[in-house]
Short mmCIF file of C-alpha atoms in Angstrom, two decimals:
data_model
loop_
_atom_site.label_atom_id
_atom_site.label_comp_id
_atom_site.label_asym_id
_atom_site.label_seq_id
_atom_site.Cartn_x
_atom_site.Cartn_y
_atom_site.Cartn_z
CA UNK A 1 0.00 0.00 0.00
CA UNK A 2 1.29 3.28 -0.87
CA UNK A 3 2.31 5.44 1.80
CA UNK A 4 0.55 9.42 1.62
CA UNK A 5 3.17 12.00 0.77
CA UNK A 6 3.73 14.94 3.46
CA UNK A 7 4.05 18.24 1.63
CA UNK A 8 5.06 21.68 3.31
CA UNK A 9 2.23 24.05 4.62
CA UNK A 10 3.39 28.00 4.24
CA UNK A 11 1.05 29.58 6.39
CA UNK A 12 1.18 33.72 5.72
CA UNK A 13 -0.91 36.68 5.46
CA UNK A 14 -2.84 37.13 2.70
CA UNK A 15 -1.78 40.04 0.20
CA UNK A 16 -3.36 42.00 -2.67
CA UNK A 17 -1.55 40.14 -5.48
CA UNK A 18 -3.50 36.76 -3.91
CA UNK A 19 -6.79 38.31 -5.17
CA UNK A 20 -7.76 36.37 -7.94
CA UNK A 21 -7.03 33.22 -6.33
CA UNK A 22 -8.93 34.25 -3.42
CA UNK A 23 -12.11 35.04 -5.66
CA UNK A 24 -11.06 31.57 -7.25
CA UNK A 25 -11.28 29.84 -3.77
CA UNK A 26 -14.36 30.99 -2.85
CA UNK A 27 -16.20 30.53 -6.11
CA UNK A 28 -14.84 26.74 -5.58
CA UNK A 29 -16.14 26.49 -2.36
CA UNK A 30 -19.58 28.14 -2.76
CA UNK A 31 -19.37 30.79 -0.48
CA UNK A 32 -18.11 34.49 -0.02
CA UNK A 33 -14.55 35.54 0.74
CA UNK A 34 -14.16 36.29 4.46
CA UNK A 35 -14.32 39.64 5.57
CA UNK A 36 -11.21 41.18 7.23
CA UNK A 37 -8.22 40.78 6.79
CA UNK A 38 -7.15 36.99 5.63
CA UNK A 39 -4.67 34.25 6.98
CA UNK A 40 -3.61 31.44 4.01
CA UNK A 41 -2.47 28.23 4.00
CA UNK A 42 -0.80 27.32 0.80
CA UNK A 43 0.06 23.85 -0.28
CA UNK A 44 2.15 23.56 -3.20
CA UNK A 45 2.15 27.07 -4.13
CA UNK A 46 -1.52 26.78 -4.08
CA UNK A 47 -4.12 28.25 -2.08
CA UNK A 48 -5.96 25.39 -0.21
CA UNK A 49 -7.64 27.60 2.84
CA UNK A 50 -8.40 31.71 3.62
CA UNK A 51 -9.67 32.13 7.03
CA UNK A 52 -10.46 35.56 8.34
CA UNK A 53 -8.47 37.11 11.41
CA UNK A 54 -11.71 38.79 12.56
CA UNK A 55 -14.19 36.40 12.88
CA UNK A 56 -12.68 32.88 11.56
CA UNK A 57 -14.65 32.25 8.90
CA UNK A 58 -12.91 30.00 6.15
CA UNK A 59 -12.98 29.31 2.59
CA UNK A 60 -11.70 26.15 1.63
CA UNK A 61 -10.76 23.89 -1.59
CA UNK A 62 -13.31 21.22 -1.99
CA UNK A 63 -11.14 18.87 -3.85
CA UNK A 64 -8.68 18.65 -1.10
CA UNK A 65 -8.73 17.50 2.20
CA UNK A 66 -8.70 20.99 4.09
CA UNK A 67 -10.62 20.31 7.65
CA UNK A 68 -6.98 19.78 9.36
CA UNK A 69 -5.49 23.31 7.31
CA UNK A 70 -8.81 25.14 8.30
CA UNK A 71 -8.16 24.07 12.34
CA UNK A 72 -4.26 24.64 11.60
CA UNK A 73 -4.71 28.17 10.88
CA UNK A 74 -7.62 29.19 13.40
CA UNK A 75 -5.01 27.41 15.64
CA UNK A 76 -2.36 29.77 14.36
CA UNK A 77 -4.63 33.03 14.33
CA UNK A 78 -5.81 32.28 18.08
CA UNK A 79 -2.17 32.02 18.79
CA UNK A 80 -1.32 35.43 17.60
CA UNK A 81 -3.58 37.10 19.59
CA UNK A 82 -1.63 36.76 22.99
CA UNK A 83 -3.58 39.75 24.47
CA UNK A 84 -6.82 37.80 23.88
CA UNK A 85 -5.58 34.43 26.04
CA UNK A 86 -4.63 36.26 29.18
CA UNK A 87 -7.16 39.18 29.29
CA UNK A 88 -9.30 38.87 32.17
CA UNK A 89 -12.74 37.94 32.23
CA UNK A 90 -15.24 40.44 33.54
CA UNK A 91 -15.81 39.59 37.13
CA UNK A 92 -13.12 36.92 36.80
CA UNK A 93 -10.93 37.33 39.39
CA UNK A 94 -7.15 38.84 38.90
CA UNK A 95 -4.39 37.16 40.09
CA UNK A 96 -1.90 39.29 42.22
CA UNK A 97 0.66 39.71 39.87
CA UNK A 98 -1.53 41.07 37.73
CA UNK A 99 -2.67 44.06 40.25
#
């Protein structure tokens, strides 16, 4: 049985030259391109995913297996957001280092 071939994931910012294939993307998969500004995963010097920074929404390519590159880069954008993670509830209680 053949053995499924691992190929590098460039996750970046999306830029304005990325356009077409954007409009591409989401005429593939059905839907709208997400508002905001856009996170990519590319595959082969393809786009395979756009998910928006400001509300995670996600285009995706159909004929590719995407669910894992969609999570991958929501995983990514909630990672850049550091001030997000350790902002304090309201009414959540501070810890004293934080006073």
């Amino acid at each position: 049985m053949p053995t499924a071939q691992l190929l590098p994931v460039t996750i970046r910012p999306a830029y304005a030259d990325d356009e077409p294939a954007l409009w591409r993307l989401a005429a593939l998969d059905s839907a709208a391109v997400p508002p905001g500004r856009l996170i990519v995963a590319e595959v082969d010097g393809e786009i395979r995913v756009a998910v928006s920074q400001d509300d995670l929404s996600a285009i995706a390519h159909p004929f590719h297996l995407t669910a894992d590159l969609v999570a991958l880069v929501r995983g990514h954008i909630g990672r850049s957001r550091p001030e997000a993670a350790v902002r304090p509830r309201r009414g959540a209680p501070r810890p004293a280092w934080a006073s």
